[in-house]
mmCIF file of C-alpha atoms in Angstrom:
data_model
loop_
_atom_site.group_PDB
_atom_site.id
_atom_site.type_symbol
_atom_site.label_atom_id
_atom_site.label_comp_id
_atom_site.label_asym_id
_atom_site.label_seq_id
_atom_site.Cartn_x
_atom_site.Cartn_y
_atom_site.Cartn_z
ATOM 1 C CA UNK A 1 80.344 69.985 96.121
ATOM 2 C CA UNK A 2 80.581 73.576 96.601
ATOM 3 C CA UNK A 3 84.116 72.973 98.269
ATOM 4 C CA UNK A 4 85.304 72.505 93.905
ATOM 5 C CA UNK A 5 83.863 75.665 93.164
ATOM 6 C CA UNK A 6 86.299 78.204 91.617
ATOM 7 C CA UNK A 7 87.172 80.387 94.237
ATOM 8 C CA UNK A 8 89.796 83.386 94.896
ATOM 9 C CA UNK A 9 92.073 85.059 97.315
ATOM 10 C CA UNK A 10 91.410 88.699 97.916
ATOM 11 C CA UNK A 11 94.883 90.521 98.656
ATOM 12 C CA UNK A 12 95.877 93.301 101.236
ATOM 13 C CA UNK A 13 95.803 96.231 98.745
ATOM 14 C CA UNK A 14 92.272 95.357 97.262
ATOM 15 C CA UNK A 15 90.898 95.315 100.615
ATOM 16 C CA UNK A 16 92.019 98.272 101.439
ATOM 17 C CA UNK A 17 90.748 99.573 98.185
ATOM 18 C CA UNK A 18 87.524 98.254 99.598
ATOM 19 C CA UNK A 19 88.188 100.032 103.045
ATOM 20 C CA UNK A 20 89.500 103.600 101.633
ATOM 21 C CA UNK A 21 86.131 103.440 98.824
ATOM 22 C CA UNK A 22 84.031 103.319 102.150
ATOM 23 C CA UNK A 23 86.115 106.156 104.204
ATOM 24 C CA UNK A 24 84.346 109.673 103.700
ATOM 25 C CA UNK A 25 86.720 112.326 102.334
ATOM 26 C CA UNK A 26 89.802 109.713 102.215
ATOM 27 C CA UNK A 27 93.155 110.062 101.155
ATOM 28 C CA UNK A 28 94.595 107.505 98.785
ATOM 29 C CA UNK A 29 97.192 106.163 96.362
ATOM 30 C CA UNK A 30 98.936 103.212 95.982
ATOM 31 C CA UNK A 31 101.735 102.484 93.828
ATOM 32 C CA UNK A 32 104.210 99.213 92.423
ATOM 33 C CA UNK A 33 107.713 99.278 94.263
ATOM 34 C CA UNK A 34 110.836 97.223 92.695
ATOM 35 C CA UNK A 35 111.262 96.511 96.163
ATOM 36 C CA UNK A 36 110.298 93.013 97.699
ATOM 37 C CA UNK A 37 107.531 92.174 99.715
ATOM 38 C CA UNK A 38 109.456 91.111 102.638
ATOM 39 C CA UNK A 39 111.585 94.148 102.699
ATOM 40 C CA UNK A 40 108.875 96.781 102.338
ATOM 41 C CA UNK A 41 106.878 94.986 105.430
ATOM 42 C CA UNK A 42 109.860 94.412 107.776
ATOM 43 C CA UNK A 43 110.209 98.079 107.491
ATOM 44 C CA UNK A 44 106.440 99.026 107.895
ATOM 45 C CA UNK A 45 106.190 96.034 111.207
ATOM 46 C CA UNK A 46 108.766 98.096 112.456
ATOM 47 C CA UNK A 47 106.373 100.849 113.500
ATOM 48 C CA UNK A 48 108.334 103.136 115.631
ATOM 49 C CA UNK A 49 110.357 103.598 113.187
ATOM 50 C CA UNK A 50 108.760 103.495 109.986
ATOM 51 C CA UNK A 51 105.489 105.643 111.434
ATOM 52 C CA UNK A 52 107.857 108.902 111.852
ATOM 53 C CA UNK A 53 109.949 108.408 109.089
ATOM 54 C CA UNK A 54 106.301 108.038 106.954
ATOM 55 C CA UNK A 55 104.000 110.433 108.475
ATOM 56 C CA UNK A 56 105.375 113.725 108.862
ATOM 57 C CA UNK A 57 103.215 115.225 111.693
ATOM 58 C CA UNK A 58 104.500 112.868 113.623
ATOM 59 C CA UNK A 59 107.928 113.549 115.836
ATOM 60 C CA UNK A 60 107.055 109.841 117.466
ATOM 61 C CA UNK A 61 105.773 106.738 117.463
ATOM 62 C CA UNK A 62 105.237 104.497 120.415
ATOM 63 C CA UNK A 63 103.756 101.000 121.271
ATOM 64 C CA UNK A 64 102.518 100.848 124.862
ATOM 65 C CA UNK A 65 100.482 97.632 124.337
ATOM 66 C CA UNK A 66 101.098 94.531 121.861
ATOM 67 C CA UNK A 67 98.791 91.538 121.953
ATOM 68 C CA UNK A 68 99.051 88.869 118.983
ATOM 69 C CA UNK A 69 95.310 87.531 117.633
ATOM 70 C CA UNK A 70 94.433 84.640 116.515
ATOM 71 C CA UNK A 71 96.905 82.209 114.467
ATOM 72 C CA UNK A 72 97.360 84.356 111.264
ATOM 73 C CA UNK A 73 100.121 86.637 112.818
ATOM 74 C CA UNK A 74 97.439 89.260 113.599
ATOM 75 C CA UNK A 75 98.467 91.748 116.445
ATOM 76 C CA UNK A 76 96.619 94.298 117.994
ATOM 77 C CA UNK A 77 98.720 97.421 119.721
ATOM 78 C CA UNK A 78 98.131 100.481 121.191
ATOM 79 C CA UNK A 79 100.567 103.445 120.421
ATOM 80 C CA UNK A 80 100.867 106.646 121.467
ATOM 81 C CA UNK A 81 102.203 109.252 119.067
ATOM 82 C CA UNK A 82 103.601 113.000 119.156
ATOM 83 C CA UNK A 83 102.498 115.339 116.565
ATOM 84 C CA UNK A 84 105.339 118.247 115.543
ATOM 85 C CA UNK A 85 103.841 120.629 118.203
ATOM 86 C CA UNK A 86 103.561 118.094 120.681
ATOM 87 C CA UNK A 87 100.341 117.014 120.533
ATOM 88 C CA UNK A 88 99.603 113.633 121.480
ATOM 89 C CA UNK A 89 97.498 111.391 119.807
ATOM 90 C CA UNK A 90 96.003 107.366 121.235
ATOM 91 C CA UNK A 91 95.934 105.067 118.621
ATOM 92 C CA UNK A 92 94.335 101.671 118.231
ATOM 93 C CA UNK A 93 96.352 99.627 115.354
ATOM 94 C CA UNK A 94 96.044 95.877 113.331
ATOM 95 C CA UNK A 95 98.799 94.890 111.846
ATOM 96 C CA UNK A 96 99.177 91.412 109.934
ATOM 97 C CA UNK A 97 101.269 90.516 106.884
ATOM 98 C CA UNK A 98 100.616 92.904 104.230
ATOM 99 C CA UNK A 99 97.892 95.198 106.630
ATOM 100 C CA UNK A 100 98.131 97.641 108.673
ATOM 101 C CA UNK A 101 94.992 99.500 110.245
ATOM 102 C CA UNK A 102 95.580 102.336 112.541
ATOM 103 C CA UNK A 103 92.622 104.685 114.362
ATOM 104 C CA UNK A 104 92.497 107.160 116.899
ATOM 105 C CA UNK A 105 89.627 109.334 117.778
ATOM 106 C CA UNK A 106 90.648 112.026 115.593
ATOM 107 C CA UNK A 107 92.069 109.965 112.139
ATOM 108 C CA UNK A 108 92.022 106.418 110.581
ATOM 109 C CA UNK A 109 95.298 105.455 108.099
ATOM 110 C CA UNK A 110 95.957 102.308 106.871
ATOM 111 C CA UNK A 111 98.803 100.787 104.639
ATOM 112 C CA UNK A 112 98.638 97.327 102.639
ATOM 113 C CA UNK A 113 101.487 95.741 100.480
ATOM 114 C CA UNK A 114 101.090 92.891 98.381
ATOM 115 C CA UNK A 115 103.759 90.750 96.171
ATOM 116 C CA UNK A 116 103.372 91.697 92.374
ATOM 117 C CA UNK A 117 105.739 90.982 89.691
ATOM 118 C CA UNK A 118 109.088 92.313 90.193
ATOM 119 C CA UNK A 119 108.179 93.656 93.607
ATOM 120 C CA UNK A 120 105.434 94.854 96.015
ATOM 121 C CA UNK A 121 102.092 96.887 95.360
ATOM 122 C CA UNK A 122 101.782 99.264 98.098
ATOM 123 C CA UNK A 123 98.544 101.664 99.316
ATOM 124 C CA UNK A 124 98.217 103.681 101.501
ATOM 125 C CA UNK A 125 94.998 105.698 102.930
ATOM 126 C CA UNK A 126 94.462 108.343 105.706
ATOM 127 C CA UNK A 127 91.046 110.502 106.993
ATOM 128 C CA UNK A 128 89.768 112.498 109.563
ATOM 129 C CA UNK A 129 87.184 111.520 111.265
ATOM 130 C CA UNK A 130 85.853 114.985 111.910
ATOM 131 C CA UNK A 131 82.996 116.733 110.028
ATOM 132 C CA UNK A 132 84.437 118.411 106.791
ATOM 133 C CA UNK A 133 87.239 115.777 105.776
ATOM 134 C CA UNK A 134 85.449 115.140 102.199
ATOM 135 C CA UNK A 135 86.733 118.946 101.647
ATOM 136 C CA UNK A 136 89.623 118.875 103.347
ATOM 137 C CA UNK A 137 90.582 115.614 101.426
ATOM 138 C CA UNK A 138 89.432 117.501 97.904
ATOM 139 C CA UNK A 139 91.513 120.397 98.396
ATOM 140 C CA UNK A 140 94.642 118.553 99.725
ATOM 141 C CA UNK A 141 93.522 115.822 96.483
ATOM 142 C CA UNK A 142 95.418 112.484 98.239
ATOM 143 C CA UNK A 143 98.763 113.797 98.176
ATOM 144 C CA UNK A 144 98.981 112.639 101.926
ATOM 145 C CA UNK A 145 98.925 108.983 100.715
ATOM 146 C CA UNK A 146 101.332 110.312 97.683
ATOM 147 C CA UNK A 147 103.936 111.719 100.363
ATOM 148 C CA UNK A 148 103.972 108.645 102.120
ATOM 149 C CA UNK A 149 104.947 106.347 99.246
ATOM 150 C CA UNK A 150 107.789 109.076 98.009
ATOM 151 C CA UNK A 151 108.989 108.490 101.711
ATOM 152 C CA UNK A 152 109.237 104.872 101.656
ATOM 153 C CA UNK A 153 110.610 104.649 98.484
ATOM 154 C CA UNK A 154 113.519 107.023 100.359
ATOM 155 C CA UNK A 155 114.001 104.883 103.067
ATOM 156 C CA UNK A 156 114.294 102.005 101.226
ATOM 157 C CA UNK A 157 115.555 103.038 97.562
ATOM 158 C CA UNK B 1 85.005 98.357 109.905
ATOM 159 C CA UNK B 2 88.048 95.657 109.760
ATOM 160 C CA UNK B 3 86.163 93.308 111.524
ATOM 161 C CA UNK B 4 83.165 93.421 108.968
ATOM 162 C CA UNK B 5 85.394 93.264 105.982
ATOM 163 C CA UNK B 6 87.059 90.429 107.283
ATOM 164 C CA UNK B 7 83.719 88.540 108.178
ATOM 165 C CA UNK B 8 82.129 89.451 104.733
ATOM 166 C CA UNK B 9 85.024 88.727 102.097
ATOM 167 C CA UNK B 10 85.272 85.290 102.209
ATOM 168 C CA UNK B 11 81.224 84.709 101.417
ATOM 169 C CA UNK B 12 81.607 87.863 99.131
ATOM 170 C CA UNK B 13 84.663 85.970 97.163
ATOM 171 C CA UNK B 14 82.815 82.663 97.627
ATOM 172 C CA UNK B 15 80.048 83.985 95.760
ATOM 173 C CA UNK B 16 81.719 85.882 92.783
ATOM 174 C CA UNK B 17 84.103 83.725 91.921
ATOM 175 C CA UNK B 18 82.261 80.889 90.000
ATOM 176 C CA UNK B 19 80.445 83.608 88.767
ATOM 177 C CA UNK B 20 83.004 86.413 87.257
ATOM 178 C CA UNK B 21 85.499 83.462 86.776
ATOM 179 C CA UNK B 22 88.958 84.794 85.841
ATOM 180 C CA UNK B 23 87.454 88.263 86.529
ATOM 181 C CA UNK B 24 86.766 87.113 90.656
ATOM 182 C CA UNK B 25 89.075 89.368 92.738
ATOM 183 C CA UNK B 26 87.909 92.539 90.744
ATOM 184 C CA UNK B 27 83.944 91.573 90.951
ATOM 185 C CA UNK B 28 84.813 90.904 94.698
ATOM 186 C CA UNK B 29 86.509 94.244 95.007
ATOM 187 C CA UNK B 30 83.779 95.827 93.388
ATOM 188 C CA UNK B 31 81.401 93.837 95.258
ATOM 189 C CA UNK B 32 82.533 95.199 98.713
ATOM 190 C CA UNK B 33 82.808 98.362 97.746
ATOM 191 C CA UNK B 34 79.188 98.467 96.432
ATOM 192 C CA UNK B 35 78.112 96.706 99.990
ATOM 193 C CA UNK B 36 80.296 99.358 102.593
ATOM 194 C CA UNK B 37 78.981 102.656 100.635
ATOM 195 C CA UNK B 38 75.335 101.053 101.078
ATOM 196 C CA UNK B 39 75.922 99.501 104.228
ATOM 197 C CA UNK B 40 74.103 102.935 106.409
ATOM 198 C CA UNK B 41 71.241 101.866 104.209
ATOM 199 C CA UNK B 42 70.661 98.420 105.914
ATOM 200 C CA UNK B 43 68.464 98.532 108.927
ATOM 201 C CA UNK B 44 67.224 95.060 109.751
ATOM 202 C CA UNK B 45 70.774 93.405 110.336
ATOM 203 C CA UNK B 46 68.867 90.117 109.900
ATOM 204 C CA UNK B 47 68.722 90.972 106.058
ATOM 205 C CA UNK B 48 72.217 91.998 105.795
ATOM 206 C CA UNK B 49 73.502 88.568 104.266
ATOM 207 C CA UNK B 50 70.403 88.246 101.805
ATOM 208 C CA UNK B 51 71.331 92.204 100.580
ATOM 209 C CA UNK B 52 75.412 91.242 100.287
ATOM 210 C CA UNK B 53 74.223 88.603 98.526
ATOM 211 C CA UNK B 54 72.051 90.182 96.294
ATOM 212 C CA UNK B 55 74.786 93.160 95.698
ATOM 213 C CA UNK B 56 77.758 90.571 94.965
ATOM 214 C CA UNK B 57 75.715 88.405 92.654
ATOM 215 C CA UNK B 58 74.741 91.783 90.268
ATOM 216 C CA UNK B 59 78.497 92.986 90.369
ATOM 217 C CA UNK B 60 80.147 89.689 89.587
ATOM 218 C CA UNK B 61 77.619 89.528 86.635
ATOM 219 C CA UNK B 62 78.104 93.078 85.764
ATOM 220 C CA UNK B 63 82.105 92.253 86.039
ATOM 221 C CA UNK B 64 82.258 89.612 84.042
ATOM 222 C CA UNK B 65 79.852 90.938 81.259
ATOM 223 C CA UNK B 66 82.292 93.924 81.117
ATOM 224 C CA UNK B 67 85.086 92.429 80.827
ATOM 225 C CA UNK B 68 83.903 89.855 78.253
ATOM 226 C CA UNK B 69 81.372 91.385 76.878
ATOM 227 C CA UNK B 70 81.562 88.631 74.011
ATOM 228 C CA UNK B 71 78.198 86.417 74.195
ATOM 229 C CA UNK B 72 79.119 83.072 75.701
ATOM 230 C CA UNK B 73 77.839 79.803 74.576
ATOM 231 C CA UNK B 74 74.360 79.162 75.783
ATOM 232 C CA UNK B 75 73.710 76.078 77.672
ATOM 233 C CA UNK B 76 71.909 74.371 74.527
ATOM 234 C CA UNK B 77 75.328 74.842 72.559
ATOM 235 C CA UNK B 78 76.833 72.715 75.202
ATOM 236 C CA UNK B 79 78.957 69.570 73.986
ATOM 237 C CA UNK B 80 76.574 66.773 74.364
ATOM 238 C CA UNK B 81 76.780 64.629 77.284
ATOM 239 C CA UNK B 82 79.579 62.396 77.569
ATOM 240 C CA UNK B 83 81.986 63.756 74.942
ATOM 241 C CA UNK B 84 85.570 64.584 76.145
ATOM 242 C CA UNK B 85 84.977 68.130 75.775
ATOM 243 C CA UNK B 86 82.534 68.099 78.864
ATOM 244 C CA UNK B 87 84.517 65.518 80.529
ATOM 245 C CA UNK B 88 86.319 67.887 82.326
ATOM 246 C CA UNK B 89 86.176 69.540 85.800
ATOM 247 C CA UNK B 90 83.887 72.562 86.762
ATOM 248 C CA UNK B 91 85.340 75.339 86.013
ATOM 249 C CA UNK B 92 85.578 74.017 82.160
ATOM 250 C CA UNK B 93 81.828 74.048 82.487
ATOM 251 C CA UNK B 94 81.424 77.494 84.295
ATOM 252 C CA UNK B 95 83.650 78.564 81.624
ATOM 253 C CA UNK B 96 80.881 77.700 78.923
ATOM 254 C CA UNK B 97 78.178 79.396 80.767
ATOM 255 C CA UNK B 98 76.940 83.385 80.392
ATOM 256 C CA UNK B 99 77.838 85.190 83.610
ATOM 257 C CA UNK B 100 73.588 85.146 84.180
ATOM 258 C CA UNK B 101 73.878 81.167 84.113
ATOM 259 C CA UNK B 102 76.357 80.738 86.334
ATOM 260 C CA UNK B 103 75.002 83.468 88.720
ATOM 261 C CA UNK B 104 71.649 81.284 88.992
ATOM 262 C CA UNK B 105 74.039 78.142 89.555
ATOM 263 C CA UNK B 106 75.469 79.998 92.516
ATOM 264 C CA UNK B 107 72.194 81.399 93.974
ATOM 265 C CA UNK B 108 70.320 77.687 93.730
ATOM 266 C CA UNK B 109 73.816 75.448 94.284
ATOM 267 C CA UNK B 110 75.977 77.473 96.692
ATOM 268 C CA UNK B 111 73.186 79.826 98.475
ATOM 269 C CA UNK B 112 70.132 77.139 97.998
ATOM 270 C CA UNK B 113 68.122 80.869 97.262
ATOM 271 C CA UNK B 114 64.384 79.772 95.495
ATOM 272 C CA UNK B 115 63.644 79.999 91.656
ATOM 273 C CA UNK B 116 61.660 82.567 92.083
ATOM 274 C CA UNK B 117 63.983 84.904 94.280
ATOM 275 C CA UNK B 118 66.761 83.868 91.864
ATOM 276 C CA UNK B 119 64.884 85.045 88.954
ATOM 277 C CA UNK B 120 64.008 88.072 90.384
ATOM 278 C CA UNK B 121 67.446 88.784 91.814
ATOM 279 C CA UNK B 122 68.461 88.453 88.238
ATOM 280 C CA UNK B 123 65.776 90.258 86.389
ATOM 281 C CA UNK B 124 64.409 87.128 84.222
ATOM 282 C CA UNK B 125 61.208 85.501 84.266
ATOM 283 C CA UNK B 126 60.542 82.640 86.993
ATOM 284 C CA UNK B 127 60.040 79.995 83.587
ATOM 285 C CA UNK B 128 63.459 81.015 82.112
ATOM 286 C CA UNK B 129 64.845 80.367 85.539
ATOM 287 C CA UNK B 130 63.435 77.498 86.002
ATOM 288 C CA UNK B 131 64.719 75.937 82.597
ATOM 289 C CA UNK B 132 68.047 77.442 82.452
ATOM 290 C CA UNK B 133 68.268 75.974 85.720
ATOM 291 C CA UNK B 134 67.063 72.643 84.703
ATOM 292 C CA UNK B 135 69.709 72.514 81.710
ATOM 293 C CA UNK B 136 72.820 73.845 83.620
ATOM 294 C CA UNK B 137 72.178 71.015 86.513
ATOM 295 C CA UNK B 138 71.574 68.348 83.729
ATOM 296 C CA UNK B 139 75.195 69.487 81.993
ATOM 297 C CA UNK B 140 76.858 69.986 85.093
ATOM 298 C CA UNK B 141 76.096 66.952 86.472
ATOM 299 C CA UNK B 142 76.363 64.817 83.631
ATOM 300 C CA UNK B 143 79.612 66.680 83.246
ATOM 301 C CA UNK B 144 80.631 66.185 86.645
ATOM 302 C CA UNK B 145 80.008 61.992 86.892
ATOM 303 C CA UNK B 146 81.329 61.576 83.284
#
């Protein structure tokens, strides 16, 4: 019986509401785009590109590994990325339709798009993990996630 | 992190859905939020389904009150048995229930919890479980085979 029960579909952007609510001393903001869906995430999947153009600590963005998971277009990469003063960072990233997930030892980000009416709803969250983010993320109040969406509303206005 | 989230939102949405109705995705939402800022709390992972459990029932209640914080139609102002009204499907039903009786629904139909730990999950007396429970199986059913 419980197969008729009303059910529902959580989308990308209110699970990573879920994920950034749970991050200590996150950055966050998410936004509607009059952009479509498909165009917003063929530029994000497109990470060594879209990661500098986004994120502007870094100069680049590389994939050394890409394995696909599973049967719902899940893949699992590693990338390694140069910060402005040539620091180098390992990170571990998921990225499916409408998620992205990315951690190295020092910071976790994540992005999400979902279709909404007359375009995509977009979010985007970033921490440190490092003692002293919750103040670091109050006196910079989210404008990390901000700068990101004004960026991809450049790239793809 | 993305691992758990992805193992816990389908029994999380499972759960809140017949309960917060039309209000579901934000009582799930707010249901896994309320479980990952608790979740250094939990120490016996054995109990960490019963406490997810526990935490989405109380949201999707909380949800749905809030959001329609009109009274709904208790069960004994239920079209009687039979009529056309209740010959519908269930979600016409759920839709004539308080958030409270649908949550105990969910806890005894879906989860199979006991009267008693569904009564005390939602802060009533074991006897008004017991015969809220009685009625909204009688109209569901009755509602279900008309």
């Amino acid at each position: 019986m419980t197969s008729d029960w009303p059910d529902v579909e959580l989308d990308q952007v209110r699970r990573m509401r879920v994920l950034a609510a749970s991050l200590p001393g996150v950055s966050y903001a998410e936004a509607h785009l009059d952009i479509p869906f498909d165009r917003v995430w063929a530029f994000i999947e497109d990470m060594e590109t879209s990661m500098p153009a986004l994120i502007t600590d870094f100069r680049s963005f590389r994939i050394a590994e890409r394995a696909p998971v599973g049967d719902a277009g899940e893949i699992r990469m590693k990338a390694k990325a140069v910060g402005l003063l040539g620091n180098r960072g390992a990170f571990d990233v998921i990225l499916k339709p409408g998620w992205c997930l990315m951690q190295s030892r020092l910071v976790i980000g994540g992005m999400a798009a979902s279709p909404e009416e007359g375009g995509t709803r977009f979010a985007g969250c970033g921490t440190l993990r490092l003692p002293g983010s919750r103040l670091l993320a109050r006196a910079e109040g989210g404008r990390g996630a901000e700068r990101i969406i004004a960026k991809l509303r450049t790239q793809l206005g | 992190m993305n691992e758990l989230l992805d193992l816990l939102t389908p029994y999380v949405t499972r759960l809140c859905a017949p309960i917060a109705l039309q209000d579901g995705a934000d009582a799930a939402q707010e249901a896994l939020i309320a479980v990952f800022r608790g979740l250094r709390n939990v120490r016996d992972p054995q109990a960490l389904y019963g406490w997810v459990r526990t935490t989405a029932v109380r949201e999707a209640v909380r949800v749905a009150r809030r959001a329609h914080p009109a009274v709904a139609a208790e069960l004994e102002d239920l079209p009687a048995p039979g009529s056309l009204e209740l010959a519908a499907d269930i979600r016409d039903v759920l839709d004539r229930l308080t958030p409270e009786h649908r949550a105990i629904l969910v806890l005894r139909e879906i989860e199979g919890v006991d009267e008693k730990s569904a009564a005390e999950l939602l802060s009533i007396s074991t006897g008004t479980a017991k015969s809220r429970l009685s009625r909204a199986k009688n109209s569901f059913r009755k509602a279900w085979t008309s």
